[in-house]
PDB file of C-alpha atoms in Angstrom:
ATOM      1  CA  UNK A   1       0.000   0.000   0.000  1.00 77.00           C
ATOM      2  CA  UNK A   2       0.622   3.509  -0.530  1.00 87.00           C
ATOM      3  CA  UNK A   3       2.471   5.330   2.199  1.00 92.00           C
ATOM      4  CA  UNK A   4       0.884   9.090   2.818  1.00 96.00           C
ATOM      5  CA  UNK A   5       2.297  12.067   4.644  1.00 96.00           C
ATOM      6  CA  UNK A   6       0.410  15.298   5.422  1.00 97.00           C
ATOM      7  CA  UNK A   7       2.214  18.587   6.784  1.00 97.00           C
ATOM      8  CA  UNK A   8       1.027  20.129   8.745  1.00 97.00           C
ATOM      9  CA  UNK A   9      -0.098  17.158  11.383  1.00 96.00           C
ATOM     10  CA  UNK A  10      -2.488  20.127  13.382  1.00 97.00           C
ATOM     11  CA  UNK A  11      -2.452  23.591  13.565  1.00 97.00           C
ATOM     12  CA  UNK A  12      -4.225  26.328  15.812  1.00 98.00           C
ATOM     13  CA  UNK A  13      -5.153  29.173  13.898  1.00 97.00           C
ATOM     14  CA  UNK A  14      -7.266  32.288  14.098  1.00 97.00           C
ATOM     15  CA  UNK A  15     -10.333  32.976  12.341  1.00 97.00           C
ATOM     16  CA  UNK A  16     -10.619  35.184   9.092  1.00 97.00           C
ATOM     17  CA  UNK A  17      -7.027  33.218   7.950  1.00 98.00           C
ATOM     18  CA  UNK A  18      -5.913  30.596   5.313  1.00 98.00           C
ATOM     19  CA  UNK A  19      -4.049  27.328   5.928  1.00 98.00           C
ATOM     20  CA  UNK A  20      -2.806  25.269   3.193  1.00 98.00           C
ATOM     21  CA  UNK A  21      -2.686  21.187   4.137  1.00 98.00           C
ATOM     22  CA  UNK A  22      -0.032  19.253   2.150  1.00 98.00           C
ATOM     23  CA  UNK A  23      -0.350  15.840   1.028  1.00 97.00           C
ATOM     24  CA  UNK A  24       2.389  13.577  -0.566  1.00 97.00           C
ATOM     25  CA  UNK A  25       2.223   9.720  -1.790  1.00 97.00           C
ATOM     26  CA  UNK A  26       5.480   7.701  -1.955  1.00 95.00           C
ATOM     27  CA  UNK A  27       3.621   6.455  -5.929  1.00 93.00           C
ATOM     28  CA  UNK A  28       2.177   7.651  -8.378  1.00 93.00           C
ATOM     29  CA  UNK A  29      -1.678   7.441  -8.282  1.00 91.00           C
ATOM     30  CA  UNK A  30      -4.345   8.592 -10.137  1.00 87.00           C
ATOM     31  CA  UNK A  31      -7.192   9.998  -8.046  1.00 90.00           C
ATOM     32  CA  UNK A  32      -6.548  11.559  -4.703  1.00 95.00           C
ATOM     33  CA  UNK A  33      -9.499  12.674  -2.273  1.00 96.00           C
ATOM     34  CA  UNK A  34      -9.877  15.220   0.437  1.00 97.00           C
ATOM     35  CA  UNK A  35     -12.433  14.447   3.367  1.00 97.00           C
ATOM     36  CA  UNK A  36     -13.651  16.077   6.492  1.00 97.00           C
ATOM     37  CA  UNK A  37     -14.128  14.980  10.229  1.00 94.00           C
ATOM     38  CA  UNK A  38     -15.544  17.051  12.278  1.00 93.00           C
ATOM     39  CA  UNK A  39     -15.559  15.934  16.194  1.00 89.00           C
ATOM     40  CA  UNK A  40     -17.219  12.984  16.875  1.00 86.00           C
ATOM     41  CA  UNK A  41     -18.319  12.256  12.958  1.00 89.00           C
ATOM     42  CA  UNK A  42     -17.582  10.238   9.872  1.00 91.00           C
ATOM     43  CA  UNK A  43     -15.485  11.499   6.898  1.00 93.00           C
ATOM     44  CA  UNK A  44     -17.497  13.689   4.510  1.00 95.00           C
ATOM     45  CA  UNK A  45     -16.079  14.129   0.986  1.00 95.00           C
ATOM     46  CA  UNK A  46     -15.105  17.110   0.093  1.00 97.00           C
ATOM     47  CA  UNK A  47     -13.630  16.699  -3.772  1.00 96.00           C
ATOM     48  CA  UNK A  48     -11.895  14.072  -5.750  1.00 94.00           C
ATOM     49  CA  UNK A  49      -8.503  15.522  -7.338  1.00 93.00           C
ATOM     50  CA  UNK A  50      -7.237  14.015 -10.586  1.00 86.00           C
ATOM     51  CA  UNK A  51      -3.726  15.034 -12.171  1.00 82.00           C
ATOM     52  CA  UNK A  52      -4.693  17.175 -14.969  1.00 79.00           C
ATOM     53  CA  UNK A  53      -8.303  18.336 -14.652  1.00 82.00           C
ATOM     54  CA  UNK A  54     -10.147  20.724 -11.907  1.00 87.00           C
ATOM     55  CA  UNK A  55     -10.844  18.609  -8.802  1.00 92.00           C
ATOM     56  CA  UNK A  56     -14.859  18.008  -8.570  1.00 93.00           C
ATOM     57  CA  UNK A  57     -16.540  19.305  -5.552  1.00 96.00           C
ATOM     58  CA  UNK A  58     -18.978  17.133  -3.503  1.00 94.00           C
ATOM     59  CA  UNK A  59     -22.384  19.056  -2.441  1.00 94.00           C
ATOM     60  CA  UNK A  60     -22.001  21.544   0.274  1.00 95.00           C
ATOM     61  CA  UNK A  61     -18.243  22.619  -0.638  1.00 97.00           C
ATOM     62  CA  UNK A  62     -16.717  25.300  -2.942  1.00 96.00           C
ATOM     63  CA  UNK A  63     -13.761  25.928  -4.788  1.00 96.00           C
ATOM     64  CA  UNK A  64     -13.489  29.129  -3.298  1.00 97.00           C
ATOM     65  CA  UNK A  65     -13.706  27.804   0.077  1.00 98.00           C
ATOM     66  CA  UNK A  66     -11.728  24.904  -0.255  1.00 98.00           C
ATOM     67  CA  UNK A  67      -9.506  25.681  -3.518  1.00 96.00           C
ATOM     68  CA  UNK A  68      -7.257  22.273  -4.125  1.00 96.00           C
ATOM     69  CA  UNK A  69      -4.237  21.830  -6.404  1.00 94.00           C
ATOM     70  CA  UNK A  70      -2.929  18.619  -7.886  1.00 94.00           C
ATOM     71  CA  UNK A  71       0.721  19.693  -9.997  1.00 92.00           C
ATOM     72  CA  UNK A  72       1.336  15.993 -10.450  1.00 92.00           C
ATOM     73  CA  UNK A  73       0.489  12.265  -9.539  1.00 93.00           C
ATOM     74  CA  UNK A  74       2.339  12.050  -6.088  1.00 95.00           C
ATOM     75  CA  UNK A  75       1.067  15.583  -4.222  1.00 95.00           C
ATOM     76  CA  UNK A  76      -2.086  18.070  -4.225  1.00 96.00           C
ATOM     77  CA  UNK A  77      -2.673  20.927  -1.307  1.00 97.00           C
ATOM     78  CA  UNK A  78      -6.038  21.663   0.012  1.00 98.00           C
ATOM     79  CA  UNK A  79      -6.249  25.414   1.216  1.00 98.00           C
ATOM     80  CA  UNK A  80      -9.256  26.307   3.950  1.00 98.00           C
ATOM     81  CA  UNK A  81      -9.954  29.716   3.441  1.00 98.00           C
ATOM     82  CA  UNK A  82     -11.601  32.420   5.414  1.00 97.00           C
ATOM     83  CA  UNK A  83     -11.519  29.951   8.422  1.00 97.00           C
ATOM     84  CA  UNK A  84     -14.325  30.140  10.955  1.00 97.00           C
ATOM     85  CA  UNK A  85     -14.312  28.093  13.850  1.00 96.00           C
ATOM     86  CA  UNK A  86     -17.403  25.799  12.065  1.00 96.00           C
ATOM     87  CA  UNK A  87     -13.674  24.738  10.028  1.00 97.00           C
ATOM     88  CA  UNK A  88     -12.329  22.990  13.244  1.00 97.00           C
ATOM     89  CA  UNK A  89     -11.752  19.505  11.990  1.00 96.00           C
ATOM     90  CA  UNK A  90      -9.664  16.644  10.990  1.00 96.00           C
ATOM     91  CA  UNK A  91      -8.779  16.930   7.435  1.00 97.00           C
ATOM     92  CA  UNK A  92      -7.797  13.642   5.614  1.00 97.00           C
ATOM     93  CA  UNK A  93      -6.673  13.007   1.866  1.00 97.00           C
ATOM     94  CA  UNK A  94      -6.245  10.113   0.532  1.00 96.00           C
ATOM     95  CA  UNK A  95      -5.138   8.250  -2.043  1.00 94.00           C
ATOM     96  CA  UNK A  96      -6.807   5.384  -5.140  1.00 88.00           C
ATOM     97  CA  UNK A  97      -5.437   1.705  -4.275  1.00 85.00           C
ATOM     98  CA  UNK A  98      -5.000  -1.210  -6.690  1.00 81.00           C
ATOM     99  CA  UNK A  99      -8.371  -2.384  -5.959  1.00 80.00           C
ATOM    100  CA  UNK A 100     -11.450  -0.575  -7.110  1.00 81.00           C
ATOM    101  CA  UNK A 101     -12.940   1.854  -4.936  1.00 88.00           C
ATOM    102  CA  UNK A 102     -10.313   1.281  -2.312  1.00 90.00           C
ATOM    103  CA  UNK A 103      -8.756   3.682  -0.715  1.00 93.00           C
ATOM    104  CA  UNK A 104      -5.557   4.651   1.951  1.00 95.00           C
ATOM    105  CA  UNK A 105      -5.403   7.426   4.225  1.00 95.00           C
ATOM    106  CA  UNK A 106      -2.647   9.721   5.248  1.00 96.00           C
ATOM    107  CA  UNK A 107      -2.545  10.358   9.007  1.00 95.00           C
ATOM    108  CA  UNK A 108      -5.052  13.595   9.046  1.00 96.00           C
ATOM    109  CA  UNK A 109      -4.267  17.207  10.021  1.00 97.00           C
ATOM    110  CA  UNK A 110      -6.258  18.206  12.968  1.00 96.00           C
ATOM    111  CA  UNK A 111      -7.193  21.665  12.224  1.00 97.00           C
ATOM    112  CA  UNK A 112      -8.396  24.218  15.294  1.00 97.00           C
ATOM    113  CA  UNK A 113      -9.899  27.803  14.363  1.00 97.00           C
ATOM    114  CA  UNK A 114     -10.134  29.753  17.145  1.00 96.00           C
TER     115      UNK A 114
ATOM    116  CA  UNK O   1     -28.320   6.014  -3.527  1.00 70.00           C
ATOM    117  CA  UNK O   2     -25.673   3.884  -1.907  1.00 75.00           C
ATOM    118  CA  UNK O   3     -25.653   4.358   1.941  1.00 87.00           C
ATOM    119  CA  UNK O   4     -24.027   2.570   4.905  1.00 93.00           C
ATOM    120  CA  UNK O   5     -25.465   1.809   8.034  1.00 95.00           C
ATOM    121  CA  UNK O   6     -23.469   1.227  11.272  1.00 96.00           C
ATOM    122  CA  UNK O   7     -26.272   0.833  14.156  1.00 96.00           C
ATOM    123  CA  UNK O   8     -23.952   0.438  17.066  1.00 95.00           C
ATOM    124  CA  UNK O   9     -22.637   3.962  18.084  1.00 95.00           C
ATOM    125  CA  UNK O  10     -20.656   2.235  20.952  1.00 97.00           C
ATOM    126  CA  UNK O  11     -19.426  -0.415  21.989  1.00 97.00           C
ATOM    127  CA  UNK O  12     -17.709  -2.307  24.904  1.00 97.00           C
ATOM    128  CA  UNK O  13     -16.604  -5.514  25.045  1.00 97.00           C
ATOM    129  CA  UNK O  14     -14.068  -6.990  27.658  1.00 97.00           C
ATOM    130  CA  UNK O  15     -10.534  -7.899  26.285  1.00 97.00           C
ATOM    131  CA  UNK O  16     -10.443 -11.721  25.329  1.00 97.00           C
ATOM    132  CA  UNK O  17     -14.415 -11.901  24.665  1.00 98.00           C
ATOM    133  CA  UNK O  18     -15.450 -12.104  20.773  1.00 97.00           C
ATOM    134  CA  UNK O  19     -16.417  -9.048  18.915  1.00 97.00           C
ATOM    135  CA  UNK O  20     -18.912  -8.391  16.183  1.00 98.00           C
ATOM    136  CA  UNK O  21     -19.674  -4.932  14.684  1.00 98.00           C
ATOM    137  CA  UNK O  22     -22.546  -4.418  12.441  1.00 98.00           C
ATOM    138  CA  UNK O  23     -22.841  -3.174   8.896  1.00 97.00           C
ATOM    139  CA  UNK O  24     -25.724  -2.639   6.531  1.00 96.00           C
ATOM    140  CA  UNK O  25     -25.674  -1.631   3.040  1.00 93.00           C
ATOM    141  CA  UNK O  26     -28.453  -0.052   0.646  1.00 89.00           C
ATOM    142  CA  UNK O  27     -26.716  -0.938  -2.621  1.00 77.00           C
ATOM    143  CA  UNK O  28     -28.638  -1.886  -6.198  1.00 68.00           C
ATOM    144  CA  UNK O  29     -25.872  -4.400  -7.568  1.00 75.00           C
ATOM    145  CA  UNK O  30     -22.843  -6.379  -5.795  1.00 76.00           C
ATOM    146  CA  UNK O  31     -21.506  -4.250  -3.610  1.00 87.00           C
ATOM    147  CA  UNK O  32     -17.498  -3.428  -2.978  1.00 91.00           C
ATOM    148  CA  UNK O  33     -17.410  -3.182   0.975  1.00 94.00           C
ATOM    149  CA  UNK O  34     -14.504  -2.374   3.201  1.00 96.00           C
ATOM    150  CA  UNK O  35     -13.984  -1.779   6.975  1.00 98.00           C
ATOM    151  CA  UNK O  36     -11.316   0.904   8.157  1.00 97.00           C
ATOM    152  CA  UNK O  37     -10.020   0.794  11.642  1.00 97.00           C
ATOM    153  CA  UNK O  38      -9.238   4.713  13.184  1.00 95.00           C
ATOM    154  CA  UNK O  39      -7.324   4.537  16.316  1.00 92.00           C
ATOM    155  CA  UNK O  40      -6.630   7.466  17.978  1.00 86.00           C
ATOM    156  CA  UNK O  41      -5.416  10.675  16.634  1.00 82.00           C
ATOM    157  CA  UNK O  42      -4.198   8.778  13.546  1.00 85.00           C
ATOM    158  CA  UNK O  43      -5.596   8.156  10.433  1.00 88.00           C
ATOM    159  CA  UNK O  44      -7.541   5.258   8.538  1.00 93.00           C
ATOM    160  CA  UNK O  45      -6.386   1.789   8.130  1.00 95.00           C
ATOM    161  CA  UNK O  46      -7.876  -0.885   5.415  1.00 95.00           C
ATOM    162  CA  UNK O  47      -8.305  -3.621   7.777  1.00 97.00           C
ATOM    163  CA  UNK O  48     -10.230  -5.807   4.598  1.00 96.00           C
ATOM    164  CA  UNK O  49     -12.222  -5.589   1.436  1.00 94.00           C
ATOM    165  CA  UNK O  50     -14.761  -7.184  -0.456  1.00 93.00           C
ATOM    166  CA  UNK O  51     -15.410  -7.295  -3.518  1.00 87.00           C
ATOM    167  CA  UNK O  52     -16.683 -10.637  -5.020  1.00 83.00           C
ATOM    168  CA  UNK O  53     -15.911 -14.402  -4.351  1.00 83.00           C
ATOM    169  CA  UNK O  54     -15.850 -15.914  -1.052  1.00 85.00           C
ATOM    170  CA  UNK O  55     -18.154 -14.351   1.012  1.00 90.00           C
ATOM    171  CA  UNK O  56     -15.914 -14.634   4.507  1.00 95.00           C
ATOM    172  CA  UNK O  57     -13.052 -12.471   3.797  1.00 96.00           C
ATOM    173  CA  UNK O  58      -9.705 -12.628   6.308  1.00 96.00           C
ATOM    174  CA  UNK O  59      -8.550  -8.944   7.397  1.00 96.00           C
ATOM    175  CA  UNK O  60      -5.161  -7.589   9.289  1.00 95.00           C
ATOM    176  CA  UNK O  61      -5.027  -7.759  12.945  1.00 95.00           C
ATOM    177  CA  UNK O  62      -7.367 -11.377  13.019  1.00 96.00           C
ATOM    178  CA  UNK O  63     -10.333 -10.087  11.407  1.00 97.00           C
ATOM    179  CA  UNK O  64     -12.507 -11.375   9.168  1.00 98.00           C
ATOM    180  CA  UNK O  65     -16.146  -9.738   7.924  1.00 98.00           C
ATOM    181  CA  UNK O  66     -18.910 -12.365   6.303  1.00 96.00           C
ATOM    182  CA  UNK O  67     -21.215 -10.647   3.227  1.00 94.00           C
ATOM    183  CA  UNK O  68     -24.806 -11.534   3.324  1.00 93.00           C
ATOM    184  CA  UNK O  69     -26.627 -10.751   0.510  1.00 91.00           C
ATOM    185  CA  UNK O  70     -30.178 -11.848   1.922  1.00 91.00           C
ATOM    186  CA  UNK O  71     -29.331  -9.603   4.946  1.00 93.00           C
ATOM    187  CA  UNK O  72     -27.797  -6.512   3.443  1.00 92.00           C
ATOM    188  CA  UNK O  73     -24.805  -6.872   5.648  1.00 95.00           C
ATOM    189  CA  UNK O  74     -21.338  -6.920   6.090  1.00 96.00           C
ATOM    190  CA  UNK O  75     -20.354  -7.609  10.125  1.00 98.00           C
ATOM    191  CA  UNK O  76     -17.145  -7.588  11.455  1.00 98.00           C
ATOM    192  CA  UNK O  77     -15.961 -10.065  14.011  1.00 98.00           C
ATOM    193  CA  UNK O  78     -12.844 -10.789  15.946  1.00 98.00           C
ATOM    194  CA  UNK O  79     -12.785 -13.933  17.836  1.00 97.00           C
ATOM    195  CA  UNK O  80     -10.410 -12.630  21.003  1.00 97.00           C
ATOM    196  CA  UNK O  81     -10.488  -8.616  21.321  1.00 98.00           C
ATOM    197  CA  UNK O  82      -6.875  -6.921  22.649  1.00 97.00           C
ATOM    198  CA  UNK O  83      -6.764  -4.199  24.503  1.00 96.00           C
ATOM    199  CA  UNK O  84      -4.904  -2.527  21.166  1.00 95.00           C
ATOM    200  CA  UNK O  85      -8.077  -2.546  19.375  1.00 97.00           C
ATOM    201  CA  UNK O  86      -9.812  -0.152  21.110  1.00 97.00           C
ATOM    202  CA  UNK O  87     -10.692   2.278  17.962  1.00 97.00           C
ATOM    203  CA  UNK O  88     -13.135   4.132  16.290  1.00 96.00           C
ATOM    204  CA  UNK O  89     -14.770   1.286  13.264  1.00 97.00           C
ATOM    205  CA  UNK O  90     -15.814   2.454  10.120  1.00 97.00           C
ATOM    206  CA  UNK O  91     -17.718   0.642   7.279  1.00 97.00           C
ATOM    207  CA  UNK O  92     -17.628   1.482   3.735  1.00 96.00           C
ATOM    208  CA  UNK O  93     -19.270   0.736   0.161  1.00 93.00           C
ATOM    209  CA  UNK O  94     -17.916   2.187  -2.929  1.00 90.00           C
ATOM    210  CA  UNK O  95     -19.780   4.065  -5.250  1.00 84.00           C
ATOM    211  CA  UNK O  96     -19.457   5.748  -8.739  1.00 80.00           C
ATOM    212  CA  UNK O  97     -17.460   4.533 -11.655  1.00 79.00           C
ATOM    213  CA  UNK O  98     -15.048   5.542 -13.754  1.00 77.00           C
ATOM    214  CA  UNK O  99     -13.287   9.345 -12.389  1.00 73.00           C
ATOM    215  CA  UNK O 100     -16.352   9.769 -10.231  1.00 76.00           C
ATOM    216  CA  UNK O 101     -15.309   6.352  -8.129  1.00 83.00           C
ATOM    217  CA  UNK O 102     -15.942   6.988  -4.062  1.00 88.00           C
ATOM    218  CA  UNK O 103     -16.516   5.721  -1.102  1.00 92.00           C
ATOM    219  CA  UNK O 104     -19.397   6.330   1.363  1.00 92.00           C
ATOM    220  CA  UNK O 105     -18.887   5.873   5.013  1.00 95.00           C
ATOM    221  CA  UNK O 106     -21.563   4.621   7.454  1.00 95.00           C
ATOM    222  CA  UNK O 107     -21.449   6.520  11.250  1.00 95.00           C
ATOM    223  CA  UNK O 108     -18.751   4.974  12.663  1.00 96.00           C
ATOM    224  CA  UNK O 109     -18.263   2.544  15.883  1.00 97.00           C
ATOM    225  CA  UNK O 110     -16.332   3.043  18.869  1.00 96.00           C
ATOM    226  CA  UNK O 111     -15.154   0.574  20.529  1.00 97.00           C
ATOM    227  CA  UNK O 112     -14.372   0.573  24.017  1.00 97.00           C
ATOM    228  CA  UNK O 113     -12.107  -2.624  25.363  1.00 97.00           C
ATOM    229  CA  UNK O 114     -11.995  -3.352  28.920  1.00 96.00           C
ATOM    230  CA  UNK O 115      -9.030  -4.954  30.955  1.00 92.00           C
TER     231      UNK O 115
END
């Protein structure tokens, strides 16, 4: 499998600011994801990112909320913008495996807006 | 629409007793079904998959889920729980095809393990 990294691991910041959330595969992959966890939940999608198109946005997020890059097939950035403390979460990308559907996660970046 | 069900917000179990965690599915064709395992403060690890064939499938860490089709399920069961498993359970179906492939995660089950 895959092995994922994310930078940073958590951050406190204040509202009204931007953070930018790395995430780098040790392979080449095709589709990457973002997701959400807020407290106590279960991941919500927030877009799919494929190398060489716009990454698609699941209902309830926005580009200009939550723009995402993806330069090649090993990294993409998701940027949370205009935080609010509603943003306080545990952001998680991941990355396609060999089988369909299935997925591996990179150890989350626990995210507090104060 | 593909959904997951986990009914089971908590649960405890005493370390060395047998665990099952439930998992339904609302899916139109076969299903491809996974469990992830979240321990604390980390993220999510493929414990096992199915996707087809045998219908008891063998996971990491002893394991194993059992597909019923009649039932809509997919349960997870460990024969002798360790204190190490103490984690937050998630089930999973996959959905979509082609650049649109995802998954969708049921609730989630935490599992308490007692000494």
């Amino acid at each position: 499998s895959a092995v994922i990294s994310q930078k940073p691991s958590r951050d406190i910041c204040q509202r009204g600011t931007s953070l930018t959330i790395q995430c780098q595969v040790d392979s080449q992959v095709t589709m990457m994801f973002w997701y959400r966890q807020q407290p106590g939940q279960s991941l919500t999608l927030i877009a799919t990112a494929n190398q060489g198109s716009e990454a698609t946005y699941e209902s309830g997020f926005v580009i200009d909320k939550f723009p995402i890059s993806r330069p090649n097939l090993t990294f993409s950035t998701l940027t949370v913008s205009n935080m609010s403390p509603e943003d306080s979460s545990i952001y998680l990308c991941s990355v396609s495996g060999t089988g369909l559907y299935e997925q591996y996660f990179g150890p989350g970046t626990r995210l507090t807006v104060t | 629409a593909q959904s997951v069900t986990q009914p089971d917000i908590h649960i405890t179990v005493s370390e060395g007793a047998s665990l099952e965690l439930r998992c339904n599915y609302s899916y139109g064709a076969t299903p491809y079904l996974f469990w992830y395992v979240q321990s604390p403060g980390q993220g999510l690890q493929l414990l096992l998959k199915y996707f087809s064939g045998d219908t008891l499938v063998q996971g990491i860490k002893g394991f194993e889920a059992e597909f019923k089709r009649s039932q809509s399920s997919f349960n997870l069961r460990k024969p002798s729980v360790h204190w190490s498993d103490a984690a937050e359970y998630f089930c999973a179906v996959g959905r979509g095809s082609g650049s649109a492939r995802q998954l969708t995660f049921g609730s989630g089950t935490q599992l308490t393990v007692l000494p």
